[in-house]
mmCIF file of C-alpha atoms in Angstrom:
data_model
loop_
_atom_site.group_PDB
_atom_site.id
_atom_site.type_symbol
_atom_site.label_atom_id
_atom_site.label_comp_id
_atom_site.label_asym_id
_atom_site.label_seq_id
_atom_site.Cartn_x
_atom_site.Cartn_y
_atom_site.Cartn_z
ATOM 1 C CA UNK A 190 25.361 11.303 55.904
ATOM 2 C CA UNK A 191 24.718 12.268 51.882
ATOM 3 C CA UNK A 192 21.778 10.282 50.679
ATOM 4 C CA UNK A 193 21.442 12.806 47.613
ATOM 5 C CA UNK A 194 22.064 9.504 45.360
ATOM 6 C CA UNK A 195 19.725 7.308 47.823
ATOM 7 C CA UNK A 196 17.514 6.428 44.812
ATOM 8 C CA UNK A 197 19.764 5.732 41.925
ATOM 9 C CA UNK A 198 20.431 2.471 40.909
ATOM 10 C CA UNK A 199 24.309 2.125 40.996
ATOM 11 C CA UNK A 200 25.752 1.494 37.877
ATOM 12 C CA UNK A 201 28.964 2.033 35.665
ATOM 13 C CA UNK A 202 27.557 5.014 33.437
ATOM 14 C CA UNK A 203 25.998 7.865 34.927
ATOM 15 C CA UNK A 204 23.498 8.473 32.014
ATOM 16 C CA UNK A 205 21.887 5.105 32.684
ATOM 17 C CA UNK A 206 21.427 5.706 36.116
ATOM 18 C CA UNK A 207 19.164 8.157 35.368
ATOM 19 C CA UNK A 208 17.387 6.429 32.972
ATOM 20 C CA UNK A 209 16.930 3.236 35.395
ATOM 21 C CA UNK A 210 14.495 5.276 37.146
ATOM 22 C CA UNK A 211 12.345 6.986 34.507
ATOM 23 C CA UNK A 212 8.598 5.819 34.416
ATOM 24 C CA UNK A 213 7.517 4.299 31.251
ATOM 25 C CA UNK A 214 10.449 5.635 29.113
ATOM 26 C CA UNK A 215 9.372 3.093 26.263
ATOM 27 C CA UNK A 216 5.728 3.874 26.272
ATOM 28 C CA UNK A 217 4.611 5.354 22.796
ATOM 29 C CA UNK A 218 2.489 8.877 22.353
ATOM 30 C CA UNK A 219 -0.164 6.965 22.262
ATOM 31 C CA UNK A 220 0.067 4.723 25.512
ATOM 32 C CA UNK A 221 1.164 8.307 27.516
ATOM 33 C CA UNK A 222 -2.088 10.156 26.138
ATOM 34 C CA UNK A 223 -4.315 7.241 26.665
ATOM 35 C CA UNK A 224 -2.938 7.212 30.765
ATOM 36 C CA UNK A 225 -2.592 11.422 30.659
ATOM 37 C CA UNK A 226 -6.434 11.537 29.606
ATOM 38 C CA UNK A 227 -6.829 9.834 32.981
ATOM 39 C CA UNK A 228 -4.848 12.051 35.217
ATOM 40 C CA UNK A 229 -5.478 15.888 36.700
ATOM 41 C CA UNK A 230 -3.070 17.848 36.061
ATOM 42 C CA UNK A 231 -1.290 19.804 39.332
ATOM 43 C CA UNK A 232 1.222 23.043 38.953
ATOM 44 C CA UNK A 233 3.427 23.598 41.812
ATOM 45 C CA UNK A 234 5.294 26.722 42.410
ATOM 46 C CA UNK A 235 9.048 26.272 44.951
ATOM 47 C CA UNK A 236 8.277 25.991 48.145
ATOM 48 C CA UNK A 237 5.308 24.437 47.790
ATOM 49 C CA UNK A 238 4.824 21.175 49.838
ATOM 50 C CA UNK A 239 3.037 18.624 47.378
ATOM 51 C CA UNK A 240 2.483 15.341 49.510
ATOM 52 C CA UNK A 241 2.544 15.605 53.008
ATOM 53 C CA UNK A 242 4.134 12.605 55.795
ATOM 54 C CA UNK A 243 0.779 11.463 56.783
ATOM 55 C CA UNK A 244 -1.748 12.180 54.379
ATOM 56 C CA UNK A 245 -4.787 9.850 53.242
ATOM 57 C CA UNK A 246 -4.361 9.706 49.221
ATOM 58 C CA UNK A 247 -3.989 6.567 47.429
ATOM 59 C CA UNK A 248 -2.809 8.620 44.465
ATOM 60 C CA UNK A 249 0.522 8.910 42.444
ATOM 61 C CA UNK A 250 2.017 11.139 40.302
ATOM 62 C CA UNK A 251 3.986 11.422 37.029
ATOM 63 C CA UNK A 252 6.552 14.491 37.421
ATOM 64 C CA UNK A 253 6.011 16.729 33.733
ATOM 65 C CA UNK A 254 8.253 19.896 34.779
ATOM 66 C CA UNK A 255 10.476 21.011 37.572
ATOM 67 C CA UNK A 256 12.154 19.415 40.716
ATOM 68 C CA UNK A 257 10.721 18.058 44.005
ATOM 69 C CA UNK A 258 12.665 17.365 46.862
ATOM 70 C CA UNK A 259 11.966 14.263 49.398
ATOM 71 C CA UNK A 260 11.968 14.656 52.831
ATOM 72 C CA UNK A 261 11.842 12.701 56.414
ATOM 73 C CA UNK A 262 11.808 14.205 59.604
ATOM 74 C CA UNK A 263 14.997 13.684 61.717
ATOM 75 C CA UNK A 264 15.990 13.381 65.000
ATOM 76 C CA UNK A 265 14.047 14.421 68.079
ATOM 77 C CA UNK A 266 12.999 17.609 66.662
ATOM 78 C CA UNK A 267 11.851 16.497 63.462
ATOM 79 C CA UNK A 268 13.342 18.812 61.057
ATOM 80 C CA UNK A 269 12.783 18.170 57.786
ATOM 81 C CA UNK A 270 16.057 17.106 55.894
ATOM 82 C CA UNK A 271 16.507 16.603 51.980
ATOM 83 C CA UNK A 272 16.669 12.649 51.680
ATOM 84 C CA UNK A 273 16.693 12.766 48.086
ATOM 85 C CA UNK A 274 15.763 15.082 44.614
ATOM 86 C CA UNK A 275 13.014 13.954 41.503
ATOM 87 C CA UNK A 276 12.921 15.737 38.415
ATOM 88 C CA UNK A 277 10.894 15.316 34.823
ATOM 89 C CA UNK A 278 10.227 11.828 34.077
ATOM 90 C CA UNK A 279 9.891 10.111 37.756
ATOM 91 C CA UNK A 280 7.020 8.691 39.270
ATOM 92 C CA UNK A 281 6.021 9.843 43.336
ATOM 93 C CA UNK A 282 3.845 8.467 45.605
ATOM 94 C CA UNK A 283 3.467 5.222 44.412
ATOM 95 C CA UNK A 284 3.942 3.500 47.889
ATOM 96 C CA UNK A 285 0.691 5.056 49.093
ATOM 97 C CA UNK A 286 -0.860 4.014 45.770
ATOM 98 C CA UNK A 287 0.265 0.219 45.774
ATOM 99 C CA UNK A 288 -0.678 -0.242 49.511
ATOM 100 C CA UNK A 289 -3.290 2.833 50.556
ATOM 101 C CA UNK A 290 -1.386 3.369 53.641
ATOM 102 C CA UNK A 291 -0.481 7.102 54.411
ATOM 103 C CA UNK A 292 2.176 9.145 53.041
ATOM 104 C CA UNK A 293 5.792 8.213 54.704
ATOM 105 C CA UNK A 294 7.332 11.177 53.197
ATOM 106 C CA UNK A 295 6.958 14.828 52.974
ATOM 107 C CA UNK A 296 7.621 16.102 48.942
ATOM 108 C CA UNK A 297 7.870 20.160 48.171
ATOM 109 C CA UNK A 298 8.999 21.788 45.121
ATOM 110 C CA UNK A 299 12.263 23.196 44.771
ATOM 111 C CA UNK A 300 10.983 24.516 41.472
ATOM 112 C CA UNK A 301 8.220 25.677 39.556
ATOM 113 C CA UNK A 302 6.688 22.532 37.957
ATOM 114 C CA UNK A 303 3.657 20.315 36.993
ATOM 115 C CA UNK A 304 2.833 17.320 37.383
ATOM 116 C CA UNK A 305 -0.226 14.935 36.741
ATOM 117 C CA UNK A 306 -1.942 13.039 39.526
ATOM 118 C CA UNK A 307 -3.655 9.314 39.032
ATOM 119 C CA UNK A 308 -6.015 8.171 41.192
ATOM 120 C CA UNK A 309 -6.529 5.148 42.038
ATOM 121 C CA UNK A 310 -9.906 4.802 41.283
ATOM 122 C CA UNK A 311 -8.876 6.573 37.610
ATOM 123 C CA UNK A 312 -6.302 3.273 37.309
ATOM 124 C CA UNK A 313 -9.297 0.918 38.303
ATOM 125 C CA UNK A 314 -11.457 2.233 34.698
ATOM 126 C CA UNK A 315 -8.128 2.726 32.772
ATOM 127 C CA UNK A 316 -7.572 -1.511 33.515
ATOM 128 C CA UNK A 317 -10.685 -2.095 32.975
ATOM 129 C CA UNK A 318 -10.529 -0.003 29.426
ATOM 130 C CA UNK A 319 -6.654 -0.390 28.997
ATOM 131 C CA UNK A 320 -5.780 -3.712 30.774
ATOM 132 C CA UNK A 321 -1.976 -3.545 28.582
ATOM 133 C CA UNK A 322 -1.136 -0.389 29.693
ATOM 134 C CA UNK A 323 -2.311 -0.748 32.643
ATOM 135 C CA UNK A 324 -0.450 -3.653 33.568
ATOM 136 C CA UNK A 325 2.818 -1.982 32.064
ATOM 137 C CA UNK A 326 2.072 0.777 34.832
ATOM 138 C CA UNK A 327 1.820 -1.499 37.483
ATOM 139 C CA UNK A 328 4.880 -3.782 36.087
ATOM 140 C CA UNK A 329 6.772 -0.354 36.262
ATOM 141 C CA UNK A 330 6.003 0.856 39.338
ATOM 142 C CA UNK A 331 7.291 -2.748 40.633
ATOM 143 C CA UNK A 332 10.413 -2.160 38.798
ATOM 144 C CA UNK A 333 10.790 1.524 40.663
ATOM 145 C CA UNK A 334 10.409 0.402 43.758
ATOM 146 C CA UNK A 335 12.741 -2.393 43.234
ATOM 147 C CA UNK A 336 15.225 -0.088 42.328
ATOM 148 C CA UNK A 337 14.525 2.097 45.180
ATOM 149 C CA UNK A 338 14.503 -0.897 48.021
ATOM 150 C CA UNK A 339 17.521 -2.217 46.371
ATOM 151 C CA UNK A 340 19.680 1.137 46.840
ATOM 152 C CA UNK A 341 18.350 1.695 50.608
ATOM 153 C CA UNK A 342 19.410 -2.073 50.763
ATOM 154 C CA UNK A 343 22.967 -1.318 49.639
ATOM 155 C CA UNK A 344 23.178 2.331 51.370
ATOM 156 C CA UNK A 345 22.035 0.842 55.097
ATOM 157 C CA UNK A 346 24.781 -1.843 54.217
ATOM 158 C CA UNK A 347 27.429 0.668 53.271
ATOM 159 C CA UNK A 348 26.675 3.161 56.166
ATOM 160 C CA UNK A 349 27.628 0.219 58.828
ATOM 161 C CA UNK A 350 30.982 -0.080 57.341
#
């Protein structure tokens, strides 16, 4: 089964797939150093398992540099398999952020990268400081996960043809 386009919004041009899933790609300088100043900032090296399946953190995180890979456990043996790719630009673990249940995925590094991490607590004094930006976070991270419920929609539909 190839799930490597699981998470891309279909659509007629390729380029704008791509951009359907970028976080905050009209936020100004401004608006990305405001939320950056209230992030840590995480380098991963390839190979290097950065959320786990299972792990207590209500955190998310905006990809800066290199490529993460997603992955489930399968079968009765639970080997990890590749269920999808994020590079530059995307936005992980905002399930566990929204709803502060554990991780449902495992995500490692297939590349030396960086990325910076928001707490939630860090989003509860950005609202309270930043209350537009921080509802164009939240707006956006409905819009992802739209995007991403709406292609497993359509891919569970198309495998049972």
């Amino acid at each position: 089964m190839d799930t490597s386009n699981f998470f891309i919004y279909p659509s007629e041009n390729a380029s704008e797939q791509v951009e359907a899933i970028v976080f905050l790609e009209h936020a100004t300088d401004d608006d990305w150093q405001i939320l950056l100043d209230f992030t840590s900032t995480r380098r991963f090296k390839s190979g290097d398992m950065v959320i786990e399946q299972g792990e207590d953190d209500d955190s998310l995180a905006f990809v800066a540099s290199g490529e993460l890979e997603v992955l489930i456990p399968k079968g009765r043996s639970g080997k990890l398999e590749r269920l999808t790719t994020f590079s530059a630009g995307s936005v992980i673990g905002e399930q566990s952020f929204l709803d502060r249940n554990p991780r449902s995925t495992s995500i490692r590094a297939i590349s030396d990268g960086e990325l910076y991490r928001l707490s939630r607590d860090a989003f509860t004094v950005l609202s309270a400081k930043h209350p537009n930006l921080a509802m164009q976070v939240a707006l956006d991270l409905g819009r992802i996960l739209s995007i991403r419920l709406r292609n497993t929609t359509q891919f569970l539909s198309a495998s049972k043809r």
